[in-house]
GROMACS .gro file of C-alpha atoms in nm:
model
  391
    1UNK     CA    1   4.861   9.244   1.725
    2UNK     CA    2   4.623   9.519   1.623
    3UNK     CA    3   4.678   9.785   1.357
    4UNK     CA    4   4.839  10.027   1.603
    5UNK     CA    5   5.103   9.768   1.694
    6UNK     CA    6   5.177   9.666   1.334
    7UNK     CA    7   5.474   9.806   1.143
    8UNK     CA    8   5.459  10.012   0.825
    9UNK     CA    9   5.600   9.715   0.636
   10UNK     CA   10   5.318   9.494   0.767
   11UNK     CA   11   5.053   9.743   0.658
   12UNK     CA   12   5.221   9.784   0.320
   13UNK     CA   13   5.230   9.408   0.258
   14UNK     CA   14   4.868   9.365   0.367
   15UNK     CA   15   4.751   9.649   0.145
   16UNK     CA   16   4.958   9.523  -0.150
   17UNK     CA   17   4.801   9.180  -0.127
   18UNK     CA   18   4.450   9.329  -0.138
   19UNK     CA   19   4.360   9.302   0.232
   20UNK     CA   20   4.233   9.585   0.451
   21UNK     CA   21   4.497   9.639   0.718
   22UNK     CA   22   4.247   9.745   0.986
   23UNK     CA   23   4.071   9.409   0.953
   24UNK     CA   24   4.356   9.169   0.878
   25UNK     CA   25   4.561   9.301   1.173
   26UNK     CA   26   4.313   9.140   1.413
   27UNK     CA   27   4.318   8.802   1.232
   28UNK     CA   28   4.573   8.572   1.392
   29UNK     CA   29   4.702   8.334   1.122
   30UNK     CA   30   4.545   8.509   0.824
   31UNK     CA   31   4.771   8.811   0.852
   32UNK     CA   32   5.071   8.578   0.815
   33UNK     CA   33   4.915   8.423   0.503
   34UNK     CA   34   4.853   8.773   0.366
   35UNK     CA   35   5.226   8.851   0.395
   36UNK     CA   36   5.312   8.534   0.203
   37UNK     CA   37   5.069   8.627  -0.073
   38UNK     CA   38   5.209   8.982  -0.093
   39UNK     CA   39   5.566   8.851  -0.127
   40UNK     CA   40   5.457   8.617  -0.406
   41UNK     CA   41   5.275   8.907  -0.569
   42UNK     CA   42   5.595   9.114  -0.564
   43UNK     CA   43   5.786   8.822  -0.719
   44UNK     CA   44   5.521   8.787  -0.992
   45UNK     CA   45   5.541   9.161  -1.064
   46UNK     CA   46   5.922   9.153  -1.084
   47UNK     CA   47   5.909   8.845  -1.306
   48UNK     CA   48   5.657   9.012  -1.538
   49UNK     CA   49   5.866   9.331  -1.556
   50UNK     CA   50   6.188   9.141  -1.633
   51UNK     CA   51   6.024   8.904  -1.882
   52UNK     CA   52   5.855   9.183  -2.074
   53UNK     CA   53   6.169   9.397  -2.066
   54UNK     CA   54   6.363   9.105  -2.212
   55UNK     CA   55   6.094   9.055  -2.477
   56UNK     CA   56   6.081   9.420  -2.585
   57UNK     CA   57   6.459   9.452  -2.606
   58UNK     CA   58   6.466   9.178  -2.872
   59UNK     CA   59   6.339   9.425  -3.132
   60UNK     CA   60   6.423   9.767  -2.981
   61UNK     CA   61   6.767   9.924  -2.987
   62UNK     CA   62   6.682  10.173  -2.712
   63UNK     CA   63   6.709  10.053  -2.351
   64UNK     CA   64   6.451  10.298  -2.217
   65UNK     CA   65   6.149  10.177  -2.411
   66UNK     CA   66   6.186   9.808  -2.306
   67UNK     CA   67   6.241   9.909  -1.941
   68UNK     CA   68   5.938  10.138  -1.932
   69UNK     CA   69   5.721   9.882  -2.111
   70UNK     CA   70   5.840   9.608  -1.875
   71UNK     CA   71   5.766   9.819  -1.564
   72UNK     CA   72   5.420   9.900  -1.698
   73UNK     CA   73   5.340   9.532  -1.758
   74UNK     CA   74   5.471   9.439  -1.414
   75UNK     CA   75   5.253   9.706  -1.252
   76UNK     CA   76   4.952   9.588  -1.454
   77UNK     CA   77   4.997   9.225  -1.347
   78UNK     CA   78   5.028   9.326  -0.980
   79UNK     CA   79   4.721   9.552  -0.998
   80UNK     CA   80   4.511   9.288  -1.173
   81UNK     CA   81   4.614   9.006  -0.939
   82UNK     CA   82   4.557   9.234  -0.639
   83UNK     CA   83   4.202   9.303  -0.756
   84UNK     CA   84   4.133   8.930  -0.798
   85UNK     CA   85   4.283   8.843  -0.459
   86UNK     CA   86   4.076   9.117  -0.297
   87UNK     CA   87   3.757   8.976  -0.453
   88UNK     CA   88   3.851   8.624  -0.340
   89UNK     CA   89   3.926   8.750   0.011
   90UNK     CA   90   3.582   8.909   0.046
   91UNK     CA   91   3.417   8.582  -0.054
   92UNK     CA   92   3.272   8.720  -0.378
   93UNK     CA   93   3.459   8.532  -0.648
   94UNK     CA   94   3.418   8.657  -1.003
   95UNK     CA   95   3.476   8.342  -1.204
   96UNK     CA   96   3.483   8.531  -1.531
   97UNK     CA   97   3.773   8.747  -1.409
   98UNK     CA   98   3.945   8.442  -1.263
   99UNK     CA   99   3.909   8.256  -1.594
  100UNK     CA  100   4.044   8.557  -1.779
  101UNK     CA  101   4.349   8.565  -1.549
  102UNK     CA  102   4.421   8.195  -1.606
  103UNK     CA  103   4.388   8.242  -1.983
  104UNK     CA  104   4.615   8.548  -1.968
  105UNK     CA  105   4.874   8.350  -1.770
  106UNK     CA  106   4.870   8.068  -2.027
  107UNK     CA  107   4.908   8.308  -2.319
  108UNK     CA  108   5.185   8.505  -2.151
  109UNK     CA  109   5.365   8.190  -2.046
  110UNK     CA  110   5.371   8.055  -2.401
  111UNK     CA  111   5.442   8.398  -2.548
  112UNK     CA  112   5.732   8.485  -2.318
  113UNK     CA  113   5.889   8.141  -2.325
  114UNK     CA  114   5.980   8.184  -2.691
  115UNK     CA  115   6.233   8.469  -2.650
  116UNK     CA  116   6.385   8.285  -2.353
  117UNK     CA  117   6.430   7.969  -2.559
  118UNK     CA  118   6.583   8.184  -2.833
  119UNK     CA  119   6.833   8.318  -2.580
  120UNK     CA  120   6.914   7.978  -2.431
  121UNK     CA  121   6.978   7.821  -2.773
  122UNK     CA  122   7.139   8.126  -2.936
  123UNK     CA  123   7.429   7.939  -3.109
  124UNK     CA  124   7.195   7.683  -3.270
  125UNK     CA  125   6.946   7.956  -3.358
  126UNK     CA  126   7.220   8.168  -3.520
  127UNK     CA  127   7.337   7.880  -3.740
  128UNK     CA  128   6.982   7.802  -3.848
  129UNK     CA  129   6.914   8.172  -3.911
  130UNK     CA  130   7.213   8.192  -4.147
  131UNK     CA  131   7.079   7.894  -4.342
  132UNK     CA  132   6.733   8.050  -4.361
  133UNK     CA  133   6.886   8.384  -4.462
  134UNK     CA  134   7.073   8.219  -4.749
  135UNK     CA  135   6.751   8.051  -4.858
  136UNK     CA  136   6.568   8.381  -4.846
  137UNK     CA  137   6.841   8.550  -5.052
  138UNK     CA  138   6.816   8.272  -5.311
  139UNK     CA  139   6.438   8.307  -5.314
  140UNK     CA  140   6.480   8.682  -5.359
  141UNK     CA  141   6.710   8.622  -5.655
  142UNK     CA  142   6.453   8.394  -5.813
  143UNK     CA  143   6.181   8.654  -5.756
  144UNK     CA  144   6.389   8.930  -5.917
  145UNK     CA  145   6.488   8.706  -6.207
  146UNK     CA  146   6.122   8.627  -6.266
  147UNK     CA  147   6.039   8.997  -6.241
  148UNK     CA  148   6.285   9.093  -6.520
  149UNK     CA  149   6.259   8.767  -6.711
  150UNK     CA  150   6.054   8.905  -7.002
  151UNK     CA  151   6.281   9.204  -7.062
  152UNK     CA  152   6.598   8.994  -7.039
  153UNK     CA  153   6.464   8.724  -7.272
  154UNK     CA  154   6.361   8.989  -7.526
  155UNK     CA  155   6.704   9.151  -7.515
  156UNK     CA  156   6.882   8.815  -7.538
  157UNK     CA  157   6.666   8.723  -7.837
  158UNK     CA  158   6.756   9.048  -8.015
  159UNK     CA  159   7.123   8.998  -7.935
  160UNK     CA  160   7.115   8.638  -8.061
  161UNK     CA  161   6.945   8.743  -8.386
  162UNK     CA  162   7.207   9.010  -8.455
  163UNK     CA  163   7.494   8.776  -8.363
  164UNK     CA  164   7.347   8.502  -8.585
  165UNK     CA  165   7.348   8.741  -8.881
  166UNK     CA  166   7.717   8.808  -8.822
  167UNK     CA  167   7.797   8.439  -8.772
  168UNK     CA  168   7.608   8.332  -9.085
  169UNK     CA  169   7.784   8.596  -9.298
  170UNK     CA  170   8.119   8.494  -9.147
  171UNK     CA  171   8.050   8.131  -9.230
  172UNK     CA  172   7.973   8.226  -9.591
  173UNK     CA  173   8.293   8.431  -9.599
  174UNK     CA  174   8.498   8.142  -9.460
  175UNK     CA  175   8.348   7.903  -9.715
  176UNK     CA  176   8.419   8.145 -10.002
  177UNK     CA  177   8.777   8.197  -9.877
  178UNK     CA  178   8.836   7.823  -9.855
  179UNK     CA  179   8.687   7.770 -10.202
  180UNK     CA  180   8.914   8.041 -10.348
  181UNK     CA  181   9.226   7.893 -10.186
  182UNK     CA  182   9.170   7.537 -10.311
  183UNK     CA  183   9.098   7.679 -10.655
  184UNK     CA  184   9.427   7.866 -10.650
  185UNK     CA  185   9.637   7.568 -10.536
  186UNK     CA  186   9.462   7.329 -10.774
  187UNK     CA  187   9.349   7.094 -10.501
  188UNK     CA  188   8.980   7.141 -10.580
  189UNK     CA  189   8.729   7.294 -10.812
  190UNK     CA  190   8.858   7.285 -11.174
  191UNK     CA  191   9.192   7.137 -11.069
  192UNK     CA  192   9.387   7.416 -11.238
  193UNK     CA  193   9.672   7.573 -11.053
  194UNK     CA  194   9.712   7.950 -11.041
  195UNK     CA  195   9.507   8.261 -11.087
  196UNK     CA  196   9.273   8.133 -11.352
  197UNK     CA  197   8.940   8.268 -11.474
  198UNK     CA  198   8.746   8.055 -11.226
  199UNK     CA  199   8.978   8.170 -10.949
  200UNK     CA  200   8.909   8.530 -11.042
  201UNK     CA  201   8.533   8.470 -11.020
  202UNK     CA  202   8.570   8.305 -10.685
  203UNK     CA  203   8.785   8.594 -10.572
  204UNK     CA  204   8.506   8.835 -10.667
  205UNK     CA  205   8.261   8.628 -10.465
  206UNK     CA  206   8.508   8.631 -10.173
  207UNK     CA  207   8.545   9.009 -10.191
  208UNK     CA  208   8.166   9.054 -10.200
  209UNK     CA  209   8.124   8.837  -9.889
  210UNK     CA  210   8.400   9.037  -9.719
  211UNK     CA  211   8.209   9.357  -9.793
  212UNK     CA  212   7.882   9.201  -9.670
  213UNK     CA  213   8.054   9.074  -9.356
  214UNK     CA  214   8.215   9.410  -9.279
  215UNK     CA  215   7.890   9.592  -9.349
  216UNK     CA  216   7.680   9.364  -9.129
  217UNK     CA  217   7.945   9.363  -8.861
  218UNK     CA  218   7.966   9.744  -8.854
  219UNK     CA  219   7.588   9.766  -8.835
  220UNK     CA  220   7.526   9.491  -8.577
  221UNK     CA  221   7.821   9.529  -8.337
  222UNK     CA  222   7.701   9.868  -8.195
  223UNK     CA  223   7.349   9.727  -8.158
  224UNK     CA  224   7.483   9.417  -7.980
  225UNK     CA  225   7.692   9.633  -7.748
  226UNK     CA  226   7.389   9.855  -7.670
  227UNK     CA  227   7.174   9.550  -7.598
  228UNK     CA  228   7.452   9.402  -7.382
  229UNK     CA  229   7.463   9.730  -7.190
  230UNK     CA  230   7.091   9.703  -7.120
  231UNK     CA  231   7.136   9.340  -7.011
  232UNK     CA  232   7.421   9.443  -6.780
  233UNK     CA  233   7.202   9.721  -6.637
  234UNK     CA  234   6.930   9.470  -6.551
  235UNK     CA  235   7.185   9.231  -6.397
  236UNK     CA  236   7.343   9.515  -6.200
  237UNK     CA  237   6.998   9.622  -6.081
  238UNK     CA  238   6.926   9.267  -5.963
  239UNK     CA  239   7.265   9.251  -5.790
  240UNK     CA  240   7.213   9.588  -5.619
  241UNK     CA  241   6.866   9.486  -5.497
  242UNK     CA  242   7.009   9.160  -5.365
  243UNK     CA  243   7.285   9.353  -5.189
  244UNK     CA  244   7.030   9.595  -5.042
  245UNK     CA  245   6.814   9.303  -4.926
  246UNK     CA  246   7.114   9.142  -4.758
  247UNK     CA  247   7.220   9.466  -4.588
  248UNK     CA  248   6.867   9.535  -4.461
  249UNK     CA  249   6.845   9.184  -4.318
  250UNK     CA  250   7.195   9.180  -4.177
  251UNK     CA  251   7.056   9.211  -3.823
  252UNK     CA  252   6.819   8.918  -3.784
  253UNK     CA  253   6.485   9.004  -3.626
  254UNK     CA  254   6.255   8.812  -3.398
  255UNK     CA  255   6.045   8.663  -3.679
  256UNK     CA  256   6.331   8.491  -3.858
  257UNK     CA  257   6.467   8.370  -3.524
  258UNK     CA  258   6.124   8.228  -3.439
  259UNK     CA  259   6.119   8.061  -3.781
  260UNK     CA  260   6.462   7.916  -3.711
  261UNK     CA  261   6.341   7.788  -3.372
  262UNK     CA  262   6.046   7.616  -3.538
  263UNK     CA  263   6.277   7.455  -3.794
  264UNK     CA  264   6.506   7.328  -3.516
  265UNK     CA  265   6.209   7.190  -3.320
  266UNK     CA  266   6.075   7.015  -3.633
  267UNK     CA  267   6.417   6.862  -3.703
  268UNK     CA  268   6.477   6.760  -3.341
  269UNK     CA  269   6.418   6.386  -3.356
  270UNK     CA  270   6.476   6.338  -2.983
  271UNK     CA  271   6.207   6.591  -2.891
  272UNK     CA  272   6.430   6.743  -2.621
  273UNK     CA  273   6.392   7.100  -2.738
  274UNK     CA  274   6.017   7.069  -2.775
  275UNK     CA  275   5.989   6.919  -2.425
  276UNK     CA  276   6.199   7.200  -2.275
  277UNK     CA  277   5.992   7.459  -2.457
  278UNK     CA  278   5.668   7.320  -2.312
  279UNK     CA  279   5.827   7.277  -1.969
  280UNK     CA  280   5.950   7.637  -1.966
  281UNK     CA  281   5.604   7.758  -2.072
  282UNK     CA  282   5.447   7.561  -1.785
  283UNK     CA  283   5.697   7.703  -1.534
  284UNK     CA  284   5.627   8.058  -1.648
  285UNK     CA  285   5.251   7.997  -1.626
  286UNK     CA  286   5.285   7.868  -1.270
  287UNK     CA  287   5.500   8.168  -1.175
  288UNK     CA  288   5.230   8.395  -1.316
  289UNK     CA  289   4.963   8.220  -1.110
  290UNK     CA  290   5.164   8.160  -0.791
  291UNK     CA  291   5.001   8.443  -0.594
  292UNK     CA  292   4.648   8.336  -0.694
  293UNK     CA  293   4.726   7.970  -0.624
  294UNK     CA  294   4.855   8.063  -0.278
  295UNK     CA  295   4.540   8.266  -0.212
  296UNK     CA  296   4.318   7.973  -0.308
  297UNK     CA  297   4.520   7.739  -0.086
  298UNK     CA  298   4.475   7.970   0.214
  299UNK     CA  299   4.108   7.965   0.313
  300UNK     CA  300   4.141   8.273   0.539
  301UNK     CA  301   3.798   8.213   0.690
  302UNK     CA  302   3.865   8.453   0.979
  303UNK     CA  303   3.921   8.747   0.748
  304UNK     CA  304   3.627   8.650   0.526
  305UNK     CA  305   3.400   8.624   0.831
  306UNK     CA  306   3.495   8.967   0.960
  307UNK     CA  307   3.456   9.121   0.616
  308UNK     CA  308   3.116   8.956   0.579
  309UNK     CA  309   3.010   9.082   0.926
  310UNK     CA  310   3.120   9.436   0.844
  311UNK     CA  311   2.935   9.427   0.513
  312UNK     CA  312   2.621   9.298   0.685
  313UNK     CA  313   2.644   9.578   0.943
  314UNK     CA  314   2.692   9.839   0.673
  315UNK     CA  315   2.403   9.704   0.468
  316UNK     CA  316   2.179   9.695   0.777
  317UNK     CA  317   2.281  10.050   0.870
  318UNK     CA  318   2.203  10.173   0.521
  319UNK     CA  319   1.865   9.998   0.528
  320UNK     CA  320   1.784  10.155   0.866
  321UNK     CA  321   1.888  10.499   0.750
  322UNK     CA  322   1.678  10.452   0.438
  323UNK     CA  323   1.375  10.350   0.644
  324UNK     CA  324   1.419  10.648   0.879
  325UNK     CA  325   1.455  10.887   0.589
  326UNK     CA  326   1.144  10.752   0.413
  327UNK     CA  327   0.944  10.773   0.740
  328UNK     CA  328   1.051  11.133   0.787
  329UNK     CA  329   0.952  11.215   0.433
  330UNK     CA  330   0.610  11.052   0.476
  331UNK     CA  331   0.551  11.238   0.804
  332UNK     CA  332   0.657  11.565   0.646
  333UNK     CA  333   0.426  11.501   0.354
  334UNK     CA  334   0.131  11.437   0.590
  335UNK     CA  335   0.198  11.750   0.797
  336UNK     CA  336   0.234  11.964   0.485
  337UNK     CA  337  -0.089  11.829   0.342
  338UNK     CA  338  -0.281  11.894   0.666
  339UNK     CA  339  -0.140  12.247   0.687
  340UNK     CA  340  -0.233  12.333   0.329
  341UNK     CA  341  -0.584  12.186   0.364
  342UNK     CA  342  -0.643  12.388   0.683
  343UNK     CA  343  -0.528  12.708   0.515
  344UNK     CA  344  -0.750  12.646   0.215
  345UNK     CA  345  -1.049  12.576   0.441
  346UNK     CA  346  -0.989  12.897   0.633
  347UNK     CA  347  -0.958  13.089   0.306
  348UNK     CA  348  -1.296  12.973   0.177
  349UNK     CA  349  -1.467  13.038   0.514
  350UNK     CA  350  -1.330  13.394   0.529
  351UNK     CA  351  -1.411  13.461   0.161
  352UNK     CA  352  -1.776  13.356   0.191
  353UNK     CA  353  -1.907  13.707   0.264
  354UNK     CA  354  -1.698  13.856  -0.018
  355UNK     CA  355  -1.829  13.593  -0.260
  356UNK     CA  356  -2.190  13.666  -0.163
  357UNK     CA  357  -2.137  14.036  -0.219
  358UNK     CA  358  -1.968  13.982  -0.556
  359UNK     CA  359  -2.247  13.743  -0.666
  360UNK     CA  360  -2.511  14.000  -0.576
  361UNK     CA  361  -2.327  14.269  -0.774
  362UNK     CA  362  -2.301  14.034  -1.073
  363UNK     CA  363  -2.673  13.956  -1.072
  364UNK     CA  364  -2.765  14.322  -1.026
  365UNK     CA  365  -2.547  14.412  -1.325
  366UNK     CA  366  -2.732  14.158  -1.541
  367UNK     CA  367  -3.068  14.288  -1.417
  368UNK     CA  368  -2.988  14.655  -1.490
  369UNK     CA  369  -2.795  14.594  -1.810
  370UNK     CA  370  -3.070  14.408  -1.985
  371UNK     CA  371  -2.832  14.268  -2.243
  372UNK     CA  372  -2.658  13.936  -2.270
  373UNK     CA  373  -2.786  13.585  -2.233
  374UNK     CA  374  -2.789  13.366  -1.929
  375UNK     CA  375  -2.510  13.154  -2.075
  376UNK     CA  376  -2.289  13.457  -2.123
  377UNK     CA  377  -2.339  13.575  -1.764
  378UNK     CA  378  -2.291  13.219  -1.639
  379UNK     CA  379  -1.954  13.193  -1.817
  380UNK     CA  380  -1.861  13.537  -1.684
  381UNK     CA  381  -1.955  13.421  -1.337
  382UNK     CA  382  -1.737  13.111  -1.363
  383UNK     CA  383  -1.440  13.312  -1.488
  384UNK     CA  384  -1.457  13.575  -1.217
  385UNK     CA  385  -1.595  13.403  -0.908
  386UNK     CA  386  -1.518  13.029  -0.932
  387UNK     CA  387  -1.205  12.812  -0.945
  388UNK     CA  388  -1.340  12.562  -1.195
  389UNK     CA  389  -1.086  12.630  -1.473
  390UNK     CA  390  -0.794  12.639  -1.231
  391UNK     CA  391  -0.827  12.274  -1.130
   0.00000   0.00000   0.00000
């Protein structure tokens, strides 16, 4: 089947796989191999588009951006693989580009396998994410407490000092009140019952402590309340920042899910999850490389031979055209040189009589003038009648 007998689908598949349809159409088995490679290339492109779309949608709320990014990556993978297959088909393998493609496949396989594992193990990941989120909230509380620790400790110290003053005065008041009572009932002190002289003195002491207690209490209570208000403000600020942190991290992103996946893998004693992760990465790598692997399995010597023959013919044609062009240029150069030399020779032959006449006039002028040296007339002669300074 030649190119005229091939269908549009055949030519499309051949072109997609990096083969020239006018050449591959005359290669018996190779054109069948080219179709297989093109189908694999389409599968690789669709896989890349879907995988990258899935990856981008993990952190984008819009559906359009992941789809466009996925289509772009799929087109890029097809274009790059097509260029490599085309170079392999012509027999001129660029090992640097091939190595780059293998490295890219490995990186993409490992990179894209992570979001797939996250999707496959979503329930386990969600539970682990909640645990990590609680830990992060607790760590955030510790950070905020450490941030306001100095201010809170200072306020608590002031509050404690003021409250201690009140408590100490109250203790003195309670002791004075107890001392007055036992003096009045005769159970202590002087042992006298009733409102005696000693009882009156103790009553005065009691009244003085009451005044001191009321005075200190009136002075310190507003200060304690103001300090407590400041403490409450700091605690409310910490609580509001914790609430804001929780609300901002309510929707768990890719990073915390990846951290949860790592924690699950580390805690998986059976190693099942780790094995599946590596196995999935290997499968994705092989899918990425399937078109190139198929191309390397198919030798396609017939196509390579025809491409090599065409290139040799083109190179030989270019060399022949170059040789013809250079020969023409050399011949033209020779003819031009001969023509110019002949014209110059004819010029000097025809100008001989004029030169003789001009020379005679120049010498006669020197003879009749009588002025000027021989050197001056010689220089004048060279300027007017010779071409010495023009060469």
